């Protein structure tokens, strides 16, 4: 696994990096050698946030935690990632057997985040995503893996752009384009 560290308002010590790599080594048997782990550490007053995003074969796994101590936040994030992987292990195995990982969604973040200002509305972040045809179940799985409340994808059954989202009651919703009749 390849590691990238980003430190915001803090200088990361080597022992933290070693601890992080040691903790994630426990999960390395799940990932390929080409897996990339991005560790972002942010310190604000008495809050320290650790965010880990692992990209492997088109899949994105993400967890974040904020604690008073950086090492406690790291422990919590690794725990969240391992629980997330355990929870989705069966679904992941089915999907890996059913289709090639190359057909899965790959997200790419625009490097230069443009800020577009209009009168009262402004876009503070712009993302470009490659949408590949996947099923609704796969889209829900991907949404849960990255920890977002919604996920845009091309529906493999209809060929249309759809959005799955988490409802307030914990269930899932699906937005489909309406046909103009």
GROMACS .gro file of C-alpha atoms in nm:
model
  181
    1UNK     CA    1   0.000   0.000   0.000
    2UNK     CA    2   0.127   0.347  -0.091
    3UNK     CA    3   0.079   0.624   0.165
    4UNK     CA    4   0.031   0.997   0.115
    5UNK     CA    5   0.018   1.228   0.414
    6UNK     CA    6  -0.136   1.574   0.426
    7UNK     CA    7  -0.093   1.779   0.742
    8UNK     CA    8  -0.305   2.088   0.798
    9UNK     CA    9  -0.194   2.323   1.075
   10UNK     CA   10   0.033   2.054   1.220
   11UNK     CA   11   0.369   1.887   1.157
   12UNK     CA   12   0.336   1.510   1.151
   13UNK     CA   13   0.599   1.315   1.339
   14UNK     CA   14   0.753   1.000   1.202
   15UNK     CA   15   0.616   0.792   1.490
   16UNK     CA   16   0.259   0.891   1.391
   17UNK     CA   17   0.326   0.786   1.030
   18UNK     CA   18   0.475   0.455   1.148
   19UNK     CA   19   0.176   0.396   1.376
   20UNK     CA   20  -0.062   0.470   1.090
   21UNK     CA   21   0.116   0.234   0.852
   22UNK     CA   22   0.128  -0.038   1.118
   23UNK     CA   23  -0.246  -0.007   1.189
   24UNK     CA   24  -0.337  -0.011   0.819
   25UNK     CA   25  -0.107  -0.309   0.760
   26UNK     CA   26  -0.372  -0.519   0.935
   27UNK     CA   27  -0.611  -0.430   0.652
   28UNK     CA   28  -0.352  -0.470   0.374
   29UNK     CA   29  -0.450  -0.832   0.302
   30UNK     CA   30  -0.783  -0.701   0.172
   31UNK     CA   31  -0.621  -0.454  -0.069
   32UNK     CA   32  -0.387  -0.499  -0.365
   33UNK     CA   33  -0.027  -0.376  -0.366
   34UNK     CA   34  -0.133  -0.080  -0.583
   35UNK     CA   35  -0.376   0.051  -0.320
   36UNK     CA   36  -0.325   0.415  -0.227
   37UNK     CA   37  -0.399   0.547   0.120
   38UNK     CA   38  -0.435   0.922   0.170
   39UNK     CA   39  -0.411   1.029   0.534
   40UNK     CA   40  -0.521   1.384   0.611
   41UNK     CA   41  -0.460   1.525   0.959
   42UNK     CA   42  -0.613   1.858   1.059
   43UNK     CA   43  -0.566   2.035   1.391
   44UNK     CA   44  -0.804   2.309   1.502
   45UNK     CA   45  -0.780   2.436   1.861
   46UNK     CA   46  -0.841   2.130   2.080
   47UNK     CA   47  -0.980   1.911   1.799
   48UNK     CA   48  -0.766   1.680   1.588
   49UNK     CA   49  -0.921   1.519   1.282
   50UNK     CA   50  -0.782   1.218   1.100
   51UNK     CA   51  -0.931   1.122   0.764
   52UNK     CA   52  -0.821   0.816   0.569
   53UNK     CA   53  -0.921   0.750   0.209
   54UNK     CA   54  -0.811   0.427   0.045
   55UNK     CA   55  -0.842   0.385  -0.332
   56UNK     CA   56  -0.801   0.037  -0.475
   57UNK     CA   57  -0.916  -0.106  -0.807
   58UNK     CA   58  -1.175   0.165  -0.861
   59UNK     CA   59  -1.324   0.136  -0.513
   60UNK     CA   60  -1.303   0.414  -0.255
   61UNK     CA   61  -1.304   0.346   0.119
   62UNK     CA   62  -1.319   0.647   0.352
   63UNK     CA   63  -1.349   0.718   0.724
   64UNK     CA   64  -1.298   1.024   0.941
   65UNK     CA   65  -1.284   1.092   1.313
   66UNK     CA   66  -1.229   1.395   1.536
   67UNK     CA   67  -1.087   1.357   1.887
   68UNK     CA   68  -0.881   1.561   2.133
   69UNK     CA   69  -0.577   1.338   2.062
   70UNK     CA   70  -0.444   1.251   1.716
   71UNK     CA   71  -0.362   0.889   1.803
   72UNK     CA   72  -0.712   0.831   1.943
   73UNK     CA   73  -0.861   0.970   1.621
   74UNK     CA   74  -0.636   0.738   1.419
   75UNK     CA   75  -0.749   0.435   1.622
   76UNK     CA   76  -1.115   0.531   1.569
   77UNK     CA   77  -1.069   0.577   1.192
   78UNK     CA   78  -0.900   0.239   1.148
   79UNK     CA   79  -1.178   0.080   1.355
   80UNK     CA   80  -1.442   0.249   1.135
   81UNK     CA   81  -1.271   0.128   0.818
   82UNK     CA   82  -1.244  -0.231   0.941
   83UNK     CA   83  -1.610  -0.234   1.049
   84UNK     CA   84  -1.711  -0.089   0.713
   85UNK     CA   85  -1.516  -0.358   0.528
   86UNK     CA   86  -1.654  -0.637   0.748
   87UNK     CA   87  -2.010  -0.510   0.699
   88UNK     CA   88  -1.975  -0.508   0.322
   89UNK     CA   89  -1.754  -0.816   0.286
   90UNK     CA   90  -2.030  -1.039   0.147
   91UNK     CA   91  -2.154  -0.778  -0.099
   92UNK     CA   92  -1.799  -0.703  -0.213
   93UNK     CA   93  -1.724  -1.071  -0.270
   94UNK     CA   94  -2.043  -1.113  -0.475
   95UNK     CA   95  -1.968  -0.809  -0.686
   96UNK     CA   96  -1.605  -0.905  -0.743
   97UNK     CA   97  -1.714  -1.247  -0.865
   98UNK     CA   98  -2.001  -1.109  -1.076
   99UNK     CA   99  -1.811  -0.838  -1.262
  100UNK     CA  100  -1.468  -0.702  -1.321
  101UNK     CA  101  -1.339  -0.428  -1.093
  102UNK     CA  102  -1.250  -0.224  -1.403
  103UNK     CA  103  -1.620  -0.165  -1.462
  104UNK     CA  104  -1.666   0.005  -1.125
  105UNK     CA  105  -1.701   0.374  -1.052
  106UNK     CA  106  -1.383   0.582  -1.033
  107UNK     CA  107  -1.398   0.927  -0.879
  108UNK     CA  108  -1.150   1.194  -0.974
  109UNK     CA  109  -1.133   1.521  -0.789
  110UNK     CA  110  -1.049   1.832  -0.986
  111UNK     CA  111  -0.701   1.945  -0.880
  112UNK     CA  112  -0.768   2.314  -0.902
  113UNK     CA  113  -1.089   2.369  -0.711
  114UNK     CA  114  -1.248   2.663  -0.884
  115UNK     CA  115  -1.454   2.914  -0.695
  116UNK     CA  116  -1.736   3.055  -0.903
  117UNK     CA  117  -1.904   3.358  -0.753
  118UNK     CA  118  -2.245   3.486  -0.855
  119UNK     CA  119  -2.475   3.729  -0.676
  120UNK     CA  120  -2.583   3.523  -0.373
  121UNK     CA  121  -2.493   3.173  -0.491
  122UNK     CA  122  -2.142   3.039  -0.507
  123UNK     CA  123  -1.981   2.708  -0.589
  124UNK     CA  124  -1.696   2.645  -0.345
  125UNK     CA  125  -1.586   2.308  -0.476
  126UNK     CA  126  -1.617   2.140  -0.811
  127UNK     CA  127  -1.574   1.767  -0.865
  128UNK     CA  128  -1.568   1.575  -1.187
  129UNK     CA  129  -1.665   1.213  -1.170
  130UNK     CA  130  -1.646   0.937  -1.425
  131UNK     CA  131  -1.980   0.763  -1.421
  132UNK     CA  132  -1.975   0.404  -1.536
  133UNK     CA  133  -2.281   0.181  -1.562
  134UNK     CA  134  -2.349   0.002  -1.234
  135UNK     CA  135  -2.656  -0.138  -1.060
  136UNK     CA  136  -2.852   0.048  -0.794
  137UNK     CA  137  -2.724  -0.194  -0.526
  138UNK     CA  138  -2.363  -0.129  -0.629
  139UNK     CA  139  -2.426   0.247  -0.617
  140UNK     CA  140  -2.563   0.219  -0.262
  141UNK     CA  141  -2.259   0.013  -0.160
  142UNK     CA  142  -2.021   0.270  -0.311
  143UNK     CA  143  -2.209   0.556  -0.139
  144UNK     CA  144  -2.175   0.383   0.197
  145UNK     CA  145  -1.807   0.308   0.137
  146UNK     CA  146  -1.718   0.672   0.081
  147UNK     CA  147  -1.945   0.793   0.362
  148UNK     CA  148  -2.157   1.031   0.156
  149UNK     CA  149  -2.530   1.098   0.180
  150UNK     CA  150  -2.580   1.067  -0.198
  151UNK     CA  151  -2.415   0.913  -0.503
  152UNK     CA  152  -2.453   0.985  -0.875
  153UNK     CA  153  -2.412   0.699  -1.126
  154UNK     CA  154  -2.524   0.564  -1.463
  155UNK     CA  155  -2.792   0.301  -1.409
  156UNK     CA  156  -2.680  -0.016  -1.591
  157UNK     CA  157  -3.043  -0.120  -1.648
  158UNK     CA  158  -3.175   0.205  -1.799
  159UNK     CA  159  -2.860   0.385  -1.915
  160UNK     CA  160  -2.979   0.705  -1.744
  161UNK     CA  161  -2.795   0.914  -1.486
  162UNK     CA  162  -2.946   0.839  -1.142
  163UNK     CA  163  -2.879   0.946  -0.783
  164UNK     CA  164  -2.914   0.726  -0.475
  165UNK     CA  165  -2.939   0.896  -0.136
  166UNK     CA  166  -2.984   0.820   0.231
  167UNK     CA  167  -3.322   0.932   0.364
  168UNK     CA  168  -3.373   1.079   0.711
  169UNK     CA  169  -3.536   0.753   0.824
  170UNK     CA  170  -3.222   0.556   0.725
  171UNK     CA  171  -3.375   0.401   0.412
  172UNK     CA  172  -3.245   0.469   0.062
  173UNK     CA  173  -3.398   0.677  -0.214
  174UNK     CA  174  -3.343   0.677  -0.590
  175UNK     CA  175  -3.375   0.983  -0.815
  176UNK     CA  176  -3.447   0.909  -1.179
  177UNK     CA  177  -3.500   1.153  -1.466
  178UNK     CA  178  -3.863   1.202  -1.568
  179UNK     CA  179  -3.958   1.150  -1.929
  180UNK     CA  180  -4.137   1.449  -2.083
  181UNK     CA  181  -4.463   1.327  -2.236
   0.00000   0.00000   0.00000
